[in-house]
Coordinates of C-alpha atoms in Angstrom, one line a residue:
M15 CA 43.5 177.6 120.7
N16 CA 42.9 177.6 124.4
G17 CA 43.4 174.1 125.7
A18 CA 41.0 174.7 128.6
A19 CA 38.3 175.3 126.0
V20 CA 38.9 172.0 124.3
F21 CA 39.7 169.8 127.3
P22 CA 37.8 171.3 130.2
Q23 CA 39.0 170.0 133.6
H24 CA 35.4 169.9 135.0
K25 CA 32.0 169.6 133.6
V26 CA 29.1 171.0 135.6
F27 CA 25.5 169.5 135.5
A28 CA 22.3 170.9 136.8
G29 CA 23.5 173.9 138.7
G30 CA 27.0 172.5 139.3
S31 CA 25.9 169.9 141.9
A32 CA 27.8 167.0 140.1
E33 CA 31.2 167.0 138.6
I34 CA 33.0 164.3 136.6
R35 CA 36.7 164.4 136.0
M36 CA 38.0 164.5 132.5
G37 CA 39.8 161.1 132.8
D38 CA 36.6 159.3 133.8
F39 CA 34.6 160.8 131.0
M40 CA 37.1 159.7 128.4
K41 CA 37.3 156.2 129.8
T42 CA 33.5 155.9 129.6
K43 CA 33.5 157.0 126.0
L44 CA 36.3 154.6 125.1
V45 CA 34.6 151.6 126.7
S46 CA 31.3 152.4 125.0
A47 CA 33.1 152.5 121.6
I48 CA 34.7 149.2 122.2
Q49 CA 31.5 147.5 123.3
L50 CA 29.7 149.0 120.2
Q51 CA 32.4 147.5 118.0
E52 CA 32.0 144.1 119.7
V53 CA 28.2 144.2 119.2
E54 CA 28.6 145.1 115.5
M55 CA 31.1 142.2 114.9
Q56 CA 28.6 139.6 116.3
P57 CA 26.2 138.0 113.8
A58 CA 22.8 139.6 113.9
D59 CA 20.8 136.3 113.8
K60 CA 22.8 133.3 115.1
P61 CA 21.1 130.1 113.9
Q62 CA 19.8 127.9 116.7
K63 CA 20.2 124.1 116.5
T64 CA 17.0 122.2 115.8
F65 CA 16.0 118.6 115.3
S66 CA 13.0 116.8 113.9
V67 CA 11.1 113.8 115.3
E68 CA 12.8 111.5 112.8
E69 CA 16.2 112.8 113.8
A70 CA 15.3 112.3 117.4
V71 CA 14.2 108.7 116.8
E72 CA 17.4 108.1 114.8
T73 CA 19.6 109.5 117.7
I74 CA 17.7 107.5 120.3
G75 CA 18.2 104.2 118.4
F76 CA 16.9 100.8 119.2
G77 CA 16.4 99.8 122.8
R78 CA 14.1 98.7 125.6
F79 CA 11.3 100.9 124.5
H80 CA 11.0 99.2 121.1
I81 CA 11.1 95.8 122.6
L82 CA 8.3 96.8 125.0
L83 CA 6.4 98.3 122.1
F84 CA 6.8 95.2 120.1
I85 CA 5.6 93.0 122.9
I86 CA 2.5 95.2 123.7
M87 CA 1.5 95.5 120.0
G88 CA 2.0 91.8 119.5
S89 CA -0.3 91.2 122.5
A90 CA -2.8 93.5 120.9
N91 CA -2.6 91.3 117.8
I92 CA -3.3 88.2 119.9
V93 CA -6.4 89.9 121.3
E94 CA -7.6 90.9 117.8
A95 CA -7.0 87.4 116.5
M96 CA -9.0 85.9 119.4
E97 CA -11.9 88.2 118.5
I98 CA -11.9 87.2 114.9
M99 CA -11.4 83.5 115.4
L100 CA -14.0 83.5 118.1
L101 CA -16.6 83.7 115.4
A102 CA -15.5 80.4 113.9
V103 CA -15.5 78.7 117.3
V104 CA -18.8 80.0 118.6
S105 CA -20.9 79.6 115.4
P106 CA -22.0 76.0 116.1
E107 CA -23.0 77.0 119.7
I108 CA -25.2 80.0 118.8
R109 CA -26.7 78.1 115.9
C110 CA -27.7 75.4 118.3
E111 CA -29.0 77.7 121.1
W112 CA -31.1 80.0 118.9
H113 CA -31.8 77.6 116.0
L114 CA -30.3 79.9 113.4
E115 CA -30.4 79.6 109.7
D116 CA -27.1 79.6 107.8
W117 CA -27.5 83.2 106.6
Q118 CA -28.1 84.4 110.2
V119 CA -24.8 82.8 111.3
A120 CA -23.0 84.4 108.4
L121 CA -24.5 87.8 109.2
V122 CA -22.7 87.8 112.5
S123 CA -19.3 87.8 110.7
T124 CA -20.5 90.3 108.1
M125 CA -21.7 92.8 110.8
V126 CA -18.2 92.7 112.4
F127 CA -16.6 93.7 109.2
L128 CA -19.3 96.3 108.6
G129 CA -18.3 97.7 112.0
F130 CA -14.8 98.0 110.7
M131 CA -15.9 100.1 107.8
V132 CA -18.5 102.3 109.5
C133 CA -16.3 103.1 112.5
G134 CA -13.2 103.7 110.3
V135 CA -14.0 107.4 109.7
L136 CA -14.9 107.9 113.3
A137 CA -11.7 106.3 114.5
G138 CA -9.6 108.6 112.2
Y139 CA -11.5 111.7 113.4
L140 CA -11.1 110.9 117.1
A141 CA -7.4 110.0 116.6
D142 CA -6.8 113.4 115.0
R143 CA -8.8 115.3 117.6
Y144 CA -7.9 113.5 120.9
G145 CA -4.6 111.7 120.1
R146 CA -3.6 108.2 119.1
W147 CA -2.9 106.9 122.6
T148 CA -6.3 108.0 123.8
V149 CA -8.1 106.4 120.9
V150 CA -6.2 103.1 121.1
F151 CA -6.7 102.9 124.9
G152 CA -10.3 103.7 124.6
G153 CA -10.6 101.1 121.9
F154 CA -9.4 98.4 124.2
V155 CA -11.8 99.5 126.9
W156 CA -14.6 99.5 124.3
S157 CA -13.6 96.0 123.1
A158 CA -13.4 94.5 126.6
Y159 CA -16.8 96.1 127.6
F160 CA -18.8 95.0 124.6
S161 CA -17.1 91.6 124.3
L162 CA -18.0 90.9 127.9
L163 CA -21.6 92.0 127.2
T164 CA -21.8 89.6 124.3
S165 CA -21.5 86.7 126.8
F166 CA -24.8 87.9 128.4
A167 CA -26.7 88.4 125.1
P168 CA -30.3 87.2 125.6
S169 CA -31.1 86.8 122.0
Y170 CA -29.6 86.6 118.5
G171 CA -30.4 90.3 117.8
W172 CA -28.5 91.4 120.9
F173 CA -25.6 89.1 120.0
I174 CA -25.1 90.5 116.5
F175 CA -25.4 94.1 117.7
L176 CA -22.8 93.6 120.4
R177 CA -20.4 91.8 118.1
S178 CA -20.6 94.6 115.6
M179 CA -19.7 97.0 118.4
V180 CA -16.6 94.9 119.1
G181 CA -15.8 95.2 115.4
C182 CA -15.5 99.0 115.7
W183 CA -12.7 98.5 118.2
N184 CA -10.6 96.6 115.6
V185 CA -10.5 99.8 113.6
F186 CA -8.9 101.7 116.5
T187 CA -6.2 99.2 117.0
R188 CA -5.5 98.4 113.4
G189 CA -4.2 101.9 112.8
F190 CA -1.7 101.5 115.6
S191 CA -0.6 98.1 115.0
L192 CA -0.6 95.8 112.1
S193 CA -0.7 92.1 112.6
D194 CA 2.3 89.8 112.9
N195 CA 1.8 86.2 111.9
I196 CA 3.2 84.7 115.0
F197 CA 1.1 86.8 117.4
W198 CA -2.0 86.3 115.2
M199 CA -1.4 82.6 115.3
L200 CA -1.0 82.6 119.1
G201 CA -4.3 84.4 119.4
S202 CA -6.1 82.0 117.0
M203 CA -4.7 79.0 118.9
L204 CA -5.6 80.4 122.3
I205 CA -9.3 80.9 121.4
I206 CA -9.4 77.4 119.9
I207 CA -7.9 75.9 123.1
L208 CA -10.4 77.9 125.2
G209 CA -13.2 76.5 123.0
M210 CA -11.8 72.9 123.4
L211 CA -11.5 73.2 127.2
V212 CA -14.4 75.5 128.2
V213 CA -17.2 75.1 125.7
P214 CA -18.0 71.4 126.4
T215 CA -18.3 72.0 130.1
W216 CA -19.1 75.6 130.8
G217 CA -20.5 76.7 127.5
W218 CA -19.7 79.4 125.0
R219 CA -20.6 82.3 127.3
W220 CA -17.9 81.5 129.7
M221 CA -15.4 81.1 126.9
I222 CA -16.1 84.7 125.8
R223 CA -15.8 85.9 129.4
I224 CA -12.4 84.3 129.8
S225 CA -11.3 85.5 126.4
V226 CA -11.7 89.1 127.7
T227 CA -8.9 88.7 130.2
P228 CA -6.0 89.6 127.7
S229 CA -7.8 92.8 126.8
I230 CA -8.0 93.8 130.5
I231 CA -4.3 93.0 130.9
L232 CA -3.4 95.2 127.9
L233 CA -5.2 98.1 129.5
F234 CA -2.5 98.1 132.2
L235 CA 0.3 97.5 129.7
F236 CA -0.7 100.5 127.6
Q237 CA 0.3 102.8 130.5
F238 CA 3.9 102.2 129.4
I239 CA 3.3 103.6 125.9
P240 CA 3.4 107.4 125.6
E241 CA 1.3 109.5 123.2
S242 CA 2.6 109.8 119.7
A243 CA 5.3 112.5 119.4
R244 CA 4.2 113.3 115.8
Y245 CA 0.6 113.8 116.9
N246 CA 1.7 116.2 119.6
V247 CA 3.7 118.1 117.0
S248 CA 0.8 118.2 114.6
A249 CA -1.4 119.5 117.5
G250 CA 1.0 122.2 118.3
N251 CA 2.0 120.7 121.7
M252 CA 5.8 120.8 121.3
A253 CA 6.4 120.4 125.0
A254 CA 4.4 117.1 125.1
A255 CA 6.3 115.9 122.0
V256 CA 9.6 116.6 123.6
E257 CA 8.4 114.9 126.8
T258 CA 7.5 111.8 124.8
L259 CA 10.9 111.7 123.1
Q260 CA 12.7 112.2 126.4
R261 CA 10.7 109.3 127.9
I262 CA 11.7 107.0 125.0
A263 CA 15.3 108.2 125.3
K264 CA 15.4 107.5 129.0
M265 CA 14.1 103.9 128.5
N266 CA 16.7 103.3 125.8
R267 CA 19.4 104.9 127.9
A268 CA 20.1 107.5 125.3
S269 CA 19.7 111.2 124.9
L270 CA 18.0 113.6 122.4
P271 CA 19.9 115.6 119.8
P272 CA 21.1 119.1 121.0
G273 CA 18.8 121.9 120.2
E274 CA 15.1 122.5 119.9
L275 CA 12.4 120.2 118.4
L276 CA 11.2 121.7 115.2
E277 CA 9.2 119.6 112.8
P278 CA 9.5 120.7 109.1
R279 CA 6.3 121.8 107.5
V280 CA 4.8 119.2 105.2
E281 CA 3.7 121.1 102.0
Q282 CA 2.2 118.1 100.2
R283 CA 0.0 115.6 101.9
G284 CA -1.7 112.5 100.6
N285 CA -4.1 113.1 97.8
W286 CA -6.4 110.5 96.3
R287 CA -5.5 111.9 92.8
I288 CA -2.0 110.5 93.3
L289 CA -3.5 107.0 93.5
L290 CA -5.4 107.4 90.3
G291 CA -2.8 109.5 88.4
S292 CA -1.1 108.2 85.3
S293 CA 1.8 106.8 87.4
F294 CA -0.3 104.6 89.8
R295 CA -3.7 104.2 88.2
T296 CA -3.2 100.6 87.1
T297 CA -1.3 99.7 90.2
S298 CA -4.0 101.1 92.5
L299 CA -6.9 99.3 90.7
L300 CA -5.1 96.0 90.7
L301 CA -4.0 96.4 94.4
W302 CA -7.6 97.2 95.4
F303 CA -8.7 93.9 93.9
S304 CA -5.7 92.1 95.4
W305 CA -6.6 93.3 98.9
F306 CA -10.3 92.4 98.3
V307 CA -9.2 88.8 97.3
A308 CA -6.7 88.5 100.1
S309 CA -9.3 89.2 102.7
F310 CA -12.0 87.2 100.9
I311 CA -9.9 84.0 100.7
Y312 CA -8.3 84.3 104.1
Y313 CA -11.6 84.6 106.0
G314 CA -13.1 82.1 103.5
S315 CA -10.5 79.6 104.5
V316 CA -11.1 80.2 108.2
L317 CA -14.9 80.2 108.2
G318 CA -15.1 77.6 105.5
S319 CA -13.0 75.0 107.4
S320 CA -15.1 75.7 110.5
E321 CA -18.2 75.0 108.4
L322 CA -17.0 71.9 106.9
L323 CA -16.0 70.5 110.3
E324 CA -19.1 71.6 112.1
K325 CA -21.6 70.2 109.6
N326 CA -19.5 67.2 108.7
L327 CA -19.6 68.1 105.0
L328 CA -16.2 66.5 104.3
C329 CA -15.8 63.6 101.9
L330 CA -13.9 61.2 104.1
T331 CA -12.7 57.8 103.1
D332 CA -12.2 56.9 106.8
P333 CA -15.1 58.6 108.6
D334 CA -15.8 57.7 112.3
G335 CA -19.1 57.7 114.0
E336 CA -19.0 61.4 114.7
H337 CA -18.4 62.5 111.1
L338 CA -21.2 60.3 109.8
V339 CA -23.7 62.7 111.2
K340 CA -24.5 65.2 108.4
H341 CA -25.9 68.7 108.5
R342 CA -29.2 67.7 106.9
N343 CA -31.2 64.8 108.4
E344 CA -34.5 63.3 107.3
D345 CA -36.4 65.5 109.6
G346 CA -34.8 68.8 108.4
L347 CA -32.0 70.9 109.7
C348 CA -29.8 69.5 112.4
Y349 CA -28.9 72.5 114.5
C350 CA -26.8 71.0 117.2
I351 CA -23.7 69.5 115.8
A352 CA -21.0 70.8 118.1
F353 CA -17.3 70.6 117.4
Q354 CA -15.6 67.4 118.5
L355 CA -12.1 67.1 119.9
S356 CA -10.7 66.1 116.6
D357 CA -12.3 69.1 115.0
Y358 CA -10.5 71.4 117.4
Q359 CA -7.3 69.6 116.8
T360 CA -7.6 70.1 113.1
L361 CA -8.3 73.8 113.5
L362 CA -5.2 74.1 115.8
I363 CA -2.9 72.4 113.2
S364 CA -4.3 74.6 110.5
C365 CA -3.4 77.7 112.6
L366 CA 0.2 76.6 112.7
G367 CA 0.3 76.8 108.9
E368 CA 0.2 80.7 109.1
V369 CA 3.8 80.8 110.5
A370 CA 5.3 77.4 109.7
L371 CA 6.1 78.3 106.2
V372 CA 7.4 81.9 106.8
P373 CA 10.9 80.8 105.7
V374 CA 9.3 79.8 102.4
N375 CA 7.6 83.2 102.3
I376 CA 10.9 85.0 102.7
C377 CA 12.6 82.8 100.0
L378 CA 9.8 83.6 97.5
L379 CA 10.1 87.3 98.1
N380 CA 13.9 87.3 97.6
V381 CA 14.0 84.9 94.7
L382 CA 10.8 85.6 92.7
G383 CA 10.1 89.1 93.8
R384 CA 6.8 90.6 95.0
K385 CA 4.7 90.3 91.8
M386 CA 5.6 86.7 91.0
S387 CA 5.3 85.7 94.6
L388 CA 1.7 86.9 94.6
T389 CA 0.9 85.1 91.4
V390 CA 2.4 81.8 92.6
L391 CA 0.7 82.0 96.0
Q392 CA -2.7 82.8 94.6
L393 CA -2.5 80.0 92.0
G394 CA -1.5 77.6 94.7
A395 CA -4.4 78.7 96.9
A396 CA -6.8 78.2 94.0
I397 CA -5.7 74.6 93.6
L398 CA -5.9 73.9 97.3
F399 CA -9.4 75.4 97.6
M400 CA -10.6 72.9 94.9
M401 CA -8.7 70.0 96.5
L402 CA -10.8 70.4 99.7
N403 CA -13.7 68.9 97.8
I404 CA -11.9 65.6 97.0
C405 CA -12.4 62.5 99.0
T406 CA -9.5 61.9 101.4
T407 CA -8.7 60.8 104.9
M408 CA -9.1 63.1 107.9
F409 CA -5.3 63.3 108.0
G410 CA -5.3 64.3 104.3
F411 CA -7.9 67.0 104.9
T412 CA -5.8 68.4 107.8
V413 CA -2.7 68.6 105.6
L414 CA -4.7 70.4 102.8
L415 CA -6.1 72.8 105.3
F416 CA -2.7 73.5 106.8
L417 CA -1.2 74.2 103.4
L418 CA -4.2 76.4 102.4
R419 CA -4.0 78.5 105.6
S420 CA -0.2 78.9 104.9
L421 CA -0.7 80.2 101.4
V422 CA -3.5 82.6 102.1
A423 CA -1.6 84.0 105.1
M424 CA 1.6 84.4 103.0
N425 CA -0.5 86.1 100.3
F426 CA -1.8 88.6 102.8
N427 CA 1.8 89.3 103.9
V428 CA 3.2 89.8 100.4
V429 CA 0.3 92.1 99.3
Y430 CA 0.9 94.2 102.4
I431 CA 4.6 94.5 101.8
Y432 CA 4.1 95.3 98.1
T433 CA 1.6 98.1 98.9
A434 CA 3.9 99.6 101.5
E435 CA 6.8 99.6 99.1
V436 CA 5.1 100.7 95.8
Y437 CA 3.5 104.0 97.0
P438 CA 5.6 107.1 97.7
T439 CA 5.8 108.5 101.2
A440 CA 3.3 111.3 100.3
A441 CA 0.6 108.7 99.3
R442 CA 1.5 105.6 101.3
S443 CA -0.9 106.0 104.2
L444 CA -3.7 107.0 101.9
G445 CA -3.0 104.1 99.6
M446 CA -3.0 101.7 102.5
G447 CA -6.3 103.1 103.7
F448 CA -8.0 102.6 100.4
C449 CA -6.7 99.0 100.2
T450 CA -7.8 98.2 103.7
S451 CA -11.3 99.4 102.8
F452 CA -11.5 97.0 99.9
S453 CA -10.3 94.2 102.2
R454 CA -13.2 94.9 104.5
I455 CA -15.6 94.3 101.6
G456 CA -13.9 91.0 101.0
G457 CA -14.3 90.1 104.6
M458 CA -18.0 91.0 104.5
I459 CA -18.8 88.8 101.5
A460 CA -16.7 85.8 102.6
P461 CA -19.2 84.5 105.3
F462 CA -22.1 84.3 102.9
I463 CA -20.0 82.1 100.6
A464 CA -18.3 80.0 103.2
Q465 CA -21.2 79.6 105.6
V466 CA -24.4 79.9 103.5
L467 CA -23.5 78.5 100.1
M468 CA -21.4 75.7 101.7
S469 CA -24.4 74.0 103.1
Q470 CA -26.0 73.8 99.7
S471 CA -23.0 72.6 97.8
V472 CA -19.4 72.3 98.8
I473 CA -18.1 72.6 95.3
S474 CA -20.2 75.7 94.6
A475 CA -18.9 77.4 97.8
L476 CA -15.2 76.6 97.0
T477 CA -15.3 77.6 93.4
P478 CA -15.7 81.4 94.0
F479 CA -12.7 81.4 96.2
A480 CA -10.6 79.5 93.6
V481 CA -11.8 81.6 90.7
S482 CA -11.0 84.9 92.5
C483 CA -7.5 83.6 93.2
V484 CA -7.0 82.8 89.5
F485 CA -8.2 86.3 88.4
C486 CA -6.1 88.0 91.0
A487 CA -3.0 86.0 90.1
L488 CA -3.4 87.2 86.5
G489 CA -3.9 90.8 87.7
N490 CA -0.8 90.7 89.9
F491 CA 1.3 89.3 87.0
L492 CA 0.3 92.5 85.1
L493 CA 1.3 94.9 87.9
P494 CA 3.6 97.5 86.2
I495 CA 6.0 97.9 89.1
E496 CA 8.3 95.4 90.8
T497 CA 9.4 96.6 94.3
R498 CA 12.0 94.0 95.1
G499 CA 15.1 95.9 96.4
R500 CA 13.0 99.0 97.3
A501 CA 12.7 98.2 101.0
L502 CA 11.2 100.8 103.4
Q503 CA 13.7 103.1 104.9
V504 CA 13.6 102.7 108.7
S505 CA 16.8 104.0 110.1
N506 CA 20.4 104.7 109.2
T507 CA 21.8 103.6 112.6
F508 CA 23.6 100.3 111.9
L509 CA 22.5 98.4 115.0
F510 CA 18.9 99.6 114.8
S511 CA 18.7 98.8 111.1
L512 CA 20.2 95.4 111.4
F513 CA 18.0 94.2 114.3
T514 CA 14.9 95.9 112.8
N515 CA 15.4 94.4 109.4
L516 CA 15.7 90.9 110.9
I517 CA 12.5 91.4 112.7
L518 CA 10.8 92.7 109.6
L519 CA 11.9 89.7 107.6
Y520 CA 10.6 87.2 110.1
F521 CA 7.4 89.1 111.1
N522 CA 6.7 90.4 107.7
F523 CA 7.4 94.1 107.9
H524 CA 4.9 95.1 110.5
S525 CA 5.5 96.3 114.0
F526 CA 8.6 98.6 114.0
V527 CA 7.7 100.1 110.6
C528 CA 4.3 101.0 112.2
F529 CA 6.2 102.8 115.0
Q530 CA 8.4 104.7 112.6
Q531 CA 5.6 105.8 110.3
S532 CA 2.5 106.3 112.5
S533 CA 4.0 107.4 115.8

């Protein structure tokens, strides 16, 4: 065979204008073959590293951001407590100014809780559409605006309308932050101190105007809280979610996991059928009643104590001249019985009861468990409600009120903890939402018992609260599930878990769990 035919020395292209030597041609073929083999040896689809929002939070760990979040959310609870407790402090003043009947005073509180319920659906819709941060920030603007307008209310009708508008704000913040006892107590005490110092000299309108100041301060503090990363993921805005996580990581002096943010798809979301299925039907029904009673007796104790002090309905063995003036005089209703200094002091001491016995609350949870703790606390509250009707000294009444406020606050803590622990992750938020709705109903009914019926008969007003506690204690004793030892999973990072669990124990499982679950 002719070698020139097999290995031509030259190859001519397009009329012989370009020539390539045999050696170069073979080198090109050899290199191409090697590159082809290298390409074929590489995996066709190399997996890319990814991480979820939970993994990012785990990696970031506990730091300055969480401390700042805790302080800001605690401050939000102070503002909320001030708005709720304001109703108890201002009731004697508006009753006097507009000559209100008992049911009209009670209607103010009821309309606030009605605002909670009516605006609940709107708050959820707006939060899903425009983001959590936007709704919470807008809620504080809303609150400050309508609370300030309340101080200029020209009539009872305007006052009740504006207070119901303020009630809508509490829905916005409640989804972002759940109350801590210590911050709630500080807010309650702050509004009582304002009433003590401002109302006798400047009047209730200036007290409300000054009480708006913390809301305005919070508007500036909220600039340090980013939008929820989980919301941004659900809205398809992955870049914004990464930016939020990077901002948190920077504040904590940490870094994000390597790779790309990718949130796993949630196939099964909360369904109301889970709550009423065979596994949770009894638990859900009993919990709804427990939340109703928890709110009913809590606000009953707050408004009832205010009513007893305002109208001097106490049976005292050592009454002074101020407490000898009763609500009903010979010429009819006595509209103007303002709080005295001793009344404010009694309310202040009773507020301390909400945190003073927190160690007892923790011991009950660890020793007796959730179910038995609820039973003991509610039976104790029933006894104390009835003891408010006995004749005692002013000091004795203050001690009874202190203990009552302690028990009803502890009951609210335990029922919240139990609810968060008993429902699975897929139904926890929905279950909590249903329970909160029933608590609003309890808050709406409580004023008409504590403020209307109380004027007719103290024992008749205290009995519904005591009876509801007894029935609720029986129901909680029959709860089919005990959740002691089934604490919420927050994080696996040792330092983060240790510090967070200490905070949860003392402040009753609220703020940081909220960040992990709803952010």
